[in-house]
mmCIF file of C-alpha atoms in Angstrom:
data_model
loop_
_atom_site.group_PDB
_atom_site.id
_atom_site.type_symbol
_atom_site.label_atom_id
_atom_site.label_comp_id
_atom_site.label_asym_id
_atom_site.label_seq_id
_atom_site.Cartn_x
_atom_site.Cartn_y
_atom_site.Cartn_z
ATOM 1 C CA MET A 1 71.492 85.721 129.949
ATOM 2 C CA ASN A 2 74.814 85.259 127.867
ATOM 3 C CA GLU A 3 74.953 85.363 124.245
ATOM 4 C CA GLU A 4 74.166 82.009 123.316
ATOM 5 C CA THR A 5 71.244 81.796 125.128
ATOM 6 C CA ARG A 6 69.659 85.254 123.948
ATOM 7 C CA THR A 7 70.304 83.602 120.222
ATOM 8 C CA VAL A 8 68.575 80.608 120.793
ATOM 9 C CA VAL A 9 65.068 79.565 121.234
ATOM 10 C CA ASP A 10 64.952 77.695 124.641
ATOM 11 C CA PHE A 11 63.006 74.177 123.841
ATOM 12 C CA ARG A 12 60.701 74.445 126.888
ATOM 13 C CA SER A 13 60.022 78.205 125.832
ATOM 14 C CA LEU A 14 59.155 76.848 122.397
ATOM 15 C CA LEU A 15 56.575 74.135 123.907
ATOM 16 C CA LYS A 16 55.148 77.044 126.097
ATOM 17 C CA GLU A 17 54.437 79.505 123.091
ATOM 18 C CA PHE A 18 53.167 76.118 121.131
ATOM 19 C CA ARG A 19 50.812 75.442 123.732
ATOM 20 C CA LYS A 20 49.113 78.653 123.278
ATOM 21 C CA ASP A 21 47.564 77.651 120.025
ATOM 22 C CA LYS A 22 44.771 75.418 120.854
ATOM 23 C CA LEU A 23 44.452 74.243 117.221
ATOM 24 C CA ALA A 24 47.799 73.203 117.161
ATOM 25 C CA VAL A 25 47.496 71.091 120.469
ATOM 26 C CA ILE A 26 44.223 69.318 119.035
ATOM 27 C CA ALA A 27 46.246 68.657 115.817
ATOM 28 C CA LEU A 28 48.957 67.033 117.961
ATOM 29 C CA GLY A 29 46.446 65.256 120.074
ATOM 30 C CA THR A 30 44.687 64.034 116.833
ATOM 31 C CA LEU A 31 48.212 63.198 115.201
ATOM 32 C CA SER A 32 48.976 60.921 118.447
ATOM 33 C CA LEU A 33 45.533 59.092 118.427
ATOM 34 C CA LEU A 34 46.081 58.406 114.589
ATOM 35 C CA LEU A 35 49.820 56.952 115.527
ATOM 36 C CA LEU A 36 48.595 55.142 118.348
ATOM 37 C CA LEU A 37 45.746 53.493 116.146
ATOM 38 C CA VAL A 38 48.219 52.791 113.362
ATOM 39 C CA PHE A 39 50.940 50.889 115.480
ATOM 40 C CA VAL A 40 48.793 49.283 117.959
ATOM 41 C CA GLY A 41 45.792 48.357 115.365
ATOM 42 C CA SER A 42 48.601 46.917 112.944
ATOM 43 C CA VAL A 43 50.069 44.256 115.287
ATOM 44 C CA PHE A 44 46.676 42.125 115.124
ATOM 45 C CA PHE A 45 47.151 42.027 111.210
ATOM 46 C CA ASP A 46 49.619 39.884 109.401
ATOM 47 C CA ALA A 47 50.770 41.376 106.092
ATOM 48 C CA SER A 48 51.061 38.030 103.939
ATOM 49 C CA GLN A 49 47.393 36.884 105.234
ATOM 50 C CA VAL A 50 46.075 40.460 104.657
ATOM 51 C CA MET A 51 47.445 40.550 101.062
ATOM 52 C CA GLN A 52 46.204 37.153 100.339
ATOM 53 C CA VAL A 53 43.782 36.861 97.317
ATOM 54 C CA ASP A 54 40.119 35.779 98.068
ATOM 55 C CA LEU A 55 37.958 36.516 94.741
ATOM 56 C CA LEU A 56 34.985 35.166 96.766
ATOM 57 C CA ASN A 57 34.940 38.138 98.783
ATOM 58 C CA ARG A 58 35.933 40.485 95.881
ATOM 59 C CA TYR A 59 34.452 43.819 96.965
ATOM 60 C CA ALA A 60 32.482 42.975 100.002
ATOM 61 C CA SER A 61 30.885 45.802 101.724
ATOM 62 C CA PRO A 62 31.860 46.892 105.523
ATOM 63 C CA GLY A 63 30.565 43.904 107.597
ATOM 64 C CA LYS A 64 31.419 42.032 110.708
ATOM 65 C CA GLY A 65 33.997 39.770 108.873
ATOM 66 C CA HIS A 66 35.669 42.924 107.206
ATOM 67 C CA LEU A 67 34.878 46.197 109.075
ATOM 68 C CA LEU A 68 35.903 48.327 106.113
ATOM 69 C CA GLY A 69 35.152 45.744 103.435
ATOM 70 C CA THR A 70 37.387 44.058 100.629
ATOM 71 C CA ASP A 71 39.107 45.317 97.666
ATOM 72 C CA GLU A 72 38.816 43.865 94.266
ATOM 73 C CA ALA A 73 41.161 40.973 95.320
ATOM 74 C CA GLY A 74 38.935 40.244 98.070
ATOM 75 C CA ARG A 75 41.782 41.632 100.538
ATOM 76 C CA ASP A 76 40.626 43.215 103.740
ATOM 77 C CA VAL A 77 40.886 46.974 103.609
ATOM 78 C CA LEU A 78 41.140 47.777 107.519
ATOM 79 C CA GLY A 79 44.243 45.545 107.331
ATOM 80 C CA GLN A 80 45.681 47.303 104.342
ATOM 81 C CA LEU A 81 44.918 50.593 105.762
ATOM 82 C CA LEU A 82 46.761 50.052 109.282
ATOM 83 C CA LEU A 83 49.818 48.209 107.590
ATOM 84 C CA GLY A 84 49.640 50.589 104.938
ATOM 85 C CA ALA A 85 49.752 53.784 106.991
ATOM 86 C CA ARG A 86 52.556 51.997 109.278
ATOM 87 C CA THR A 87 54.673 51.287 105.968
ATOM 88 C CA SER A 88 54.011 54.929 104.683
ATOM 89 C CA LEU A 89 55.049 56.302 108.321
ATOM 90 C CA MET A 90 58.112 54.101 108.475
ATOM 91 C CA ALA A 91 59.421 55.171 105.098
ATOM 92 C CA GLY A 92 58.416 58.779 105.368
ATOM 93 C CA THR A 93 60.332 58.492 108.944
ATOM 94 C CA ALA A 94 63.230 56.785 107.444
ATOM 95 C CA VAL A 95 63.655 59.030 104.705
ATOM 96 C CA THR A 96 63.470 62.084 106.891
ATOM 97 C CA ALA A 97 66.058 60.793 109.324
ATOM 98 C CA LEU A 98 68.530 59.918 106.504
ATOM 99 C CA ASN A 99 67.849 63.374 104.932
ATOM 100 C CA GLY A 100 68.680 64.959 108.191
ATOM 101 C CA PHE A 101 71.902 62.989 108.697
ATOM 102 C CA ILE A 102 73.125 64.113 105.295
ATOM 103 C CA GLY A 103 71.671 67.604 105.301
ATOM 104 C CA ILE A 104 72.527 68.741 108.454
ATOM 105 C CA GLY A 105 75.941 67.033 108.607
ATOM 106 C CA LEU A 106 77.151 68.612 105.282
ATOM 107 C CA GLY A 107 75.634 71.694 106.465
ATOM 108 C CA LEU A 108 77.638 71.888 109.685
ATOM 109 C CA LEU A 109 80.878 71.025 107.745
ATOM 110 C CA SER A 110 80.313 73.804 105.340
ATOM 111 C CA GLY A 111 79.488 76.510 107.252
ATOM 112 C CA TYR A 112 82.062 75.795 110.033
ATOM 113 C CA TYR A 113 85.284 75.359 107.718
ATOM 114 C CA GLY A 114 84.078 77.571 105.193
ATOM 115 C CA GLY A 115 86.601 78.277 102.256
ATOM 116 C CA LEU A 116 87.277 75.813 99.458
ATOM 117 C CA LEU A 117 85.307 73.003 101.341
ATOM 118 C CA ASP A 118 82.421 75.471 101.758
ATOM 119 C CA ARG A 119 82.454 76.270 97.832
ATOM 120 C CA LEU A 120 82.875 72.970 96.473
ATOM 121 C CA LEU A 121 79.994 71.732 98.624
ATOM 122 C CA MET A 122 77.721 74.683 97.729
ATOM 123 C CA ARG A 123 78.609 74.071 93.860
ATOM 124 C CA PHE A 124 77.550 70.474 94.203
ATOM 125 C CA ILE A 125 74.412 71.169 96.438
ATOM 126 C CA ASP A 126 73.297 73.753 93.718
ATOM 127 C CA PHE A 127 73.653 71.052 91.271
ATOM 128 C CA ILE A 128 71.857 68.547 93.125
ATOM 129 C CA MET A 129 68.824 71.375 93.921
ATOM 130 C CA VAL A 130 68.395 72.106 90.197
ATOM 131 C CA LEU A 131 67.621 68.476 89.657
ATOM 132 C CA PRO A 132 64.077 67.102 88.971
ATOM 133 C CA ALA A 133 64.034 65.028 92.066
ATOM 134 C CA SER A 134 60.735 63.681 91.673
ATOM 135 C CA VAL A 135 61.264 62.714 87.854
ATOM 136 C CA LEU A 136 64.509 61.313 88.655
ATOM 137 C CA VAL A 137 63.050 58.912 91.122
ATOM 138 C CA LEU A 138 60.263 57.966 88.578
ATOM 139 C CA VAL A 139 63.030 57.033 86.132
ATOM 140 C CA LEU A 140 65.238 55.198 88.554
ATOM 141 C CA MET A 141 62.241 53.272 89.782
ATOM 142 C CA THR A 142 61.411 52.175 86.103
ATOM 143 C CA THR A 143 64.516 50.755 85.225
ATOM 144 C CA LEU A 144 65.099 48.540 88.352
ATOM 145 C CA SER A 145 63.483 45.221 87.913
ATOM 146 C CA GLU A 146 63.117 44.488 91.483
ATOM 147 C CA TYR A 147 63.188 47.179 94.498
ATOM 148 C CA ASN A 148 61.768 46.798 97.870
ATOM 149 C CA LEU A 149 61.160 49.285 100.843
ATOM 150 C CA PHE A 150 64.788 49.646 101.431
ATOM 151 C CA THR A 151 65.562 50.357 97.975
ATOM 152 C CA PHE A 152 62.709 52.827 97.682
ATOM 153 C CA ILE A 153 63.787 54.607 100.819
ATOM 154 C CA LEU A 154 67.171 55.182 99.393
ATOM 155 C CA LEU A 155 66.266 56.403 96.053
ATOM 156 C CA MET A 156 63.936 58.870 98.020
ATOM 157 C CA SER A 157 66.680 60.179 100.234
ATOM 158 C CA ALA A 158 69.195 60.778 97.232
ATOM 159 C CA PHE A 159 68.097 64.156 96.021
ATOM 160 C CA SER A 160 65.961 65.640 98.715
ATOM 161 C CA TRP A 161 68.771 66.626 101.254
ATOM 162 C CA ALA A 162 70.230 69.551 99.548
ATOM 163 C CA GLY A 163 67.823 72.431 100.580
ATOM 164 C CA LYS A 164 68.239 71.346 104.562
ATOM 165 C CA SER A 165 71.907 71.673 104.098
ATOM 166 C CA LYS A 166 71.966 75.155 102.728
ATOM 167 C CA VAL A 167 69.875 76.002 105.936
ATOM 168 C CA PHE A 168 72.207 74.561 108.147
ATOM 169 C CA ARG A 169 75.031 75.699 106.713
ATOM 170 C CA ASN A 170 73.992 79.378 106.604
ATOM 171 C CA ARG A 171 72.889 79.132 110.424
ATOM 172 C CA THR A 172 76.232 77.416 111.079
ATOM 173 C CA GLN A 173 78.185 80.373 109.497
ATOM 174 C CA SER A 174 76.509 82.904 111.546
ATOM 175 C CA GLU A 175 77.089 80.843 114.862
ATOM 176 C CA THR A 176 80.455 80.106 114.321
ATOM 177 C CA LYS A 177 81.116 83.919 114.868
ATOM 178 C CA ARG A 178 79.699 83.772 118.087
ATOM 179 C CA ASP A 179 82.130 84.086 121.643
ATOM 180 C CA TYR A 180 81.649 80.566 123.035
ATOM 181 C CA VAL A 181 82.429 79.146 119.250
ATOM 182 C CA ARG A 182 85.740 81.118 119.661
ATOM 183 C CA ALA A 183 86.168 80.452 123.065
ATOM 184 C CA SER A 184 86.241 76.691 122.589
ATOM 185 C CA LYS A 185 88.606 77.163 119.365
ATOM 186 C CA THR A 186 90.932 79.225 121.619
ATOM 187 C CA ALA A 187 90.726 76.322 124.133
ATOM 188 C CA GLY A 188 91.897 73.737 121.389
ATOM 189 C CA THR A 189 88.459 71.971 121.572
ATOM 190 C CA ASN A 190 88.140 69.250 118.797
ATOM 191 C CA ASP A 191 86.276 70.476 115.740
ATOM 192 C CA LEU A 192 83.797 68.018 115.751
ATOM 193 C CA LEU A 193 83.122 68.413 119.237
ATOM 194 C CA ILE A 194 82.531 72.239 118.544
ATOM 195 C CA MET A 195 79.984 71.177 115.731
ATOM 196 C CA PHE A 196 77.830 68.346 117.307
ATOM 197 C CA ARG A 197 78.194 69.136 121.110
ATOM 198 C CA GLU A 198 78.022 72.934 120.987
ATOM 199 C CA ILE A 199 76.652 74.367 117.910
ATOM 200 C CA LEU A 200 74.088 71.724 116.863
ATOM 201 C CA PRO A 201 72.097 71.930 120.194
ATOM 202 C CA ASN A 202 71.427 75.444 119.472
ATOM 203 C CA PHE A 203 69.506 74.487 116.280
ATOM 204 C CA GLY A 204 67.059 72.425 118.350
ATOM 205 C CA SER A 205 64.100 74.366 117.349
ATOM 206 C CA LEU A 206 65.034 74.694 113.579
ATOM 207 C CA VAL A 207 65.713 70.826 113.527
ATOM 208 C CA ILE A 208 62.352 70.173 114.984
ATOM 209 C CA ILE A 209 60.380 72.353 112.633
ATOM 210 C CA ASN A 210 62.398 71.119 109.536
ATOM 211 C CA THR A 211 61.986 67.579 110.546
ATOM 212 C CA THR A 212 58.251 67.957 110.929
ATOM 213 C CA MET A 213 57.786 69.608 107.840
ATOM 214 C CA SER A 214 60.075 67.344 105.945
ATOM 215 C CA LEU A 215 58.012 64.317 107.397
ATOM 216 C CA ALA A 216 54.620 65.216 105.958
ATOM 217 C CA ARG A 217 56.434 66.024 102.621
ATOM 218 C CA ASN A 218 58.083 62.698 102.525
ATOM 219 C CA ILE A 219 55.104 60.747 103.643
ATOM 220 C CA GLY A 220 52.968 62.466 100.931
ATOM 221 C CA MET A 221 55.903 61.622 98.098
ATOM 222 C CA GLU A 222 55.633 58.090 99.192
ATOM 223 C CA THR A 223 51.682 58.212 98.646
ATOM 224 C CA GLY A 224 51.751 60.042 95.689
ATOM 225 C CA LEU A 225 54.635 57.723 93.681
ATOM 226 C CA SER A 226 52.641 54.674 94.991
ATOM 227 C CA PHE A 227 49.349 56.265 93.620
ATOM 228 C CA LEU A 228 51.024 56.627 90.413
ATOM 229 C CA GLY A 229 52.378 53.281 90.357
ATOM 230 C CA PHE A 230 56.119 54.108 90.683
ATOM 231 C CA GLY A 231 56.406 53.526 94.422
ATOM 232 C CA LEU A 232 56.001 50.434 96.717
ATOM 233 C CA PRO A 233 55.286 47.149 94.977
ATOM 234 C CA SER A 234 51.519 46.412 94.579
ATOM 235 C CA THR A 235 52.338 43.497 97.172
ATOM 236 C CA VAL A 236 53.295 45.771 99.744
ATOM 237 C CA PRO A 237 50.480 47.534 101.788
ATOM 238 C CA SER A 238 50.511 51.092 101.618
ATOM 239 C CA LEU A 239 48.414 54.140 101.564
ATOM 240 C CA GLY A 240 49.316 54.898 97.888
ATOM 241 C CA ASN A 241 48.256 51.456 96.608
ATOM 242 C CA LEU A 242 44.786 51.986 98.196
ATOM 243 C CA LEU A 243 44.234 55.316 96.821
ATOM 244 C CA ARG A 244 44.944 53.774 93.486
ATOM 245 C CA TYR A 245 41.734 52.189 93.278
ATOM 246 C CA ALA A 246 39.887 55.659 93.122
ATOM 247 C CA ILE A 247 41.342 55.829 89.510
ATOM 248 C CA SER A 248 38.728 53.364 88.514
ATOM 249 C CA PRO A 249 35.379 55.296 87.775
ATOM 250 C CA THR A 250 33.329 52.132 89.109
ATOM 251 C CA VAL A 251 35.134 51.937 92.144
ATOM 252 C CA PHE A 252 35.275 55.407 93.044
ATOM 253 C CA GLU A 253 31.444 55.478 92.547
ATOM 254 C CA ASN A 254 30.216 52.216 93.682
ATOM 255 C CA TYR A 255 32.726 51.014 96.368
ATOM 256 C CA LEU A 256 33.769 54.020 98.561
ATOM 257 C CA TRP A 257 35.333 51.964 101.279
ATOM 258 C CA VAL A 258 38.140 50.522 99.012
ATOM 259 C CA TRP A 259 39.530 53.918 98.765
ATOM 260 C CA LEU A 260 37.669 56.332 101.065
ATOM 261 C CA PRO A 261 39.273 55.546 104.271
ATOM 262 C CA ALA A 262 42.649 55.716 102.921
ATOM 263 C CA SER A 263 42.191 59.279 101.358
ATOM 264 C CA THR A 264 40.417 60.317 104.703
ATOM 265 C CA PHE A 265 43.426 59.121 106.927
ATOM 266 C CA ILE A 266 46.291 60.751 104.686
ATOM 267 C CA PHE A 267 44.604 63.773 104.601
ATOM 268 C CA ALA A 268 44.359 64.118 108.544
ATOM 269 C CA MET A 269 47.329 62.800 109.102
ATOM 270 C CA LEU A 270 49.050 65.318 106.647
ATOM 271 C CA LEU A 271 47.077 67.907 107.799
ATOM 272 C CA CYS A 272 47.873 67.568 111.540
ATOM 273 C CA ILE A 273 51.557 67.058 110.763
ATOM 274 C CA ILE A 274 51.791 70.312 108.607
ATOM 275 C CA TYR A 275 49.769 72.185 111.286
ATOM 276 C CA VAL A 276 51.929 71.214 113.957
ATOM 277 C CA GLY A 277 54.831 72.158 111.988
ATOM 278 C CA GLN A 278 53.578 75.479 110.929
ATOM 279 C CA ALA A 279 52.683 76.103 114.756
ATOM 280 C CA LEU A 280 56.364 75.161 115.866
ATOM 281 C CA ARG A 281 57.359 77.607 113.304
ATOM 282 C CA ARG A 282 55.092 80.665 114.652
ATOM 283 C CA ALA A 283 55.864 79.838 118.172
ATOM 284 C CA ALA A 284 59.765 79.970 117.266
ATOM 285 C CA ASP A 285 59.062 83.213 115.561
ATOM 286 C CA ALA A 286 57.320 84.596 118.510
ATOM 287 C CA LYS A 287 59.909 83.838 120.937
ATOM 288 C CA GLN A 288 62.915 85.129 118.820
ATOM 289 C CA MET A 289 61.030 88.527 118.585
ATOM 290 C CA GLN A 290 60.631 88.407 122.344
ATOM 291 C CA ALA A 291 63.893 87.602 123.249
#
């Protein structure tokens, strides 16, 4: 086994170690069922119809016409739940992907080249990391007269990639000292090819673990901001907008069907994602100790 293989947790070995954790397998199965329910079930609902006001059905209890009842505007809760979960998942996934692209890319560049570029990028990243990201997002959201899902994703992504950059910068610095990287440089291989074709694949387990935890954090952040009224517009179905109904004592006590399904769903989904991420981290640590 060569040096590169010894220092990297093989993806298949990671999955083999992961499967030993029965609770993690159950969490992954539960998460898969929730995602299937959301993306298949939401196909049967049209957002414009679901969000249409029907005061005659205001706070209708769960029944044949509305399986999970309706809210204060007579809108179907089940439709809002499925469409809102899809929106929250799409927003969280988009933010995670954008953060990963920026964070991993800058981390690779900084760690690979070092020198002045590394110092400049690290000082800029340090500056971004000390900023109160959540507060800045709140302020920016209040200053915008109109915004949509795309704008919301960009704002959430603007300040949350810095920590990821530092992690991958440190790993890249140690990786560039290995023989296979030195051999590629000596052979005249293009720097970008070395970074993205040779170094980055060795971070497979780290990318998976980091992405999983980031996804849970970003979904939670979107839900929290919408719950506080600083997230997606109220006309857009989202889990946070459904949870906001629980602020009213009357709704909280007398109309459980309005907010309880959304809170149960977001709790179960985030719990599963976080547990899967932690299990992947434990599996990676166990394989590295055996290597």
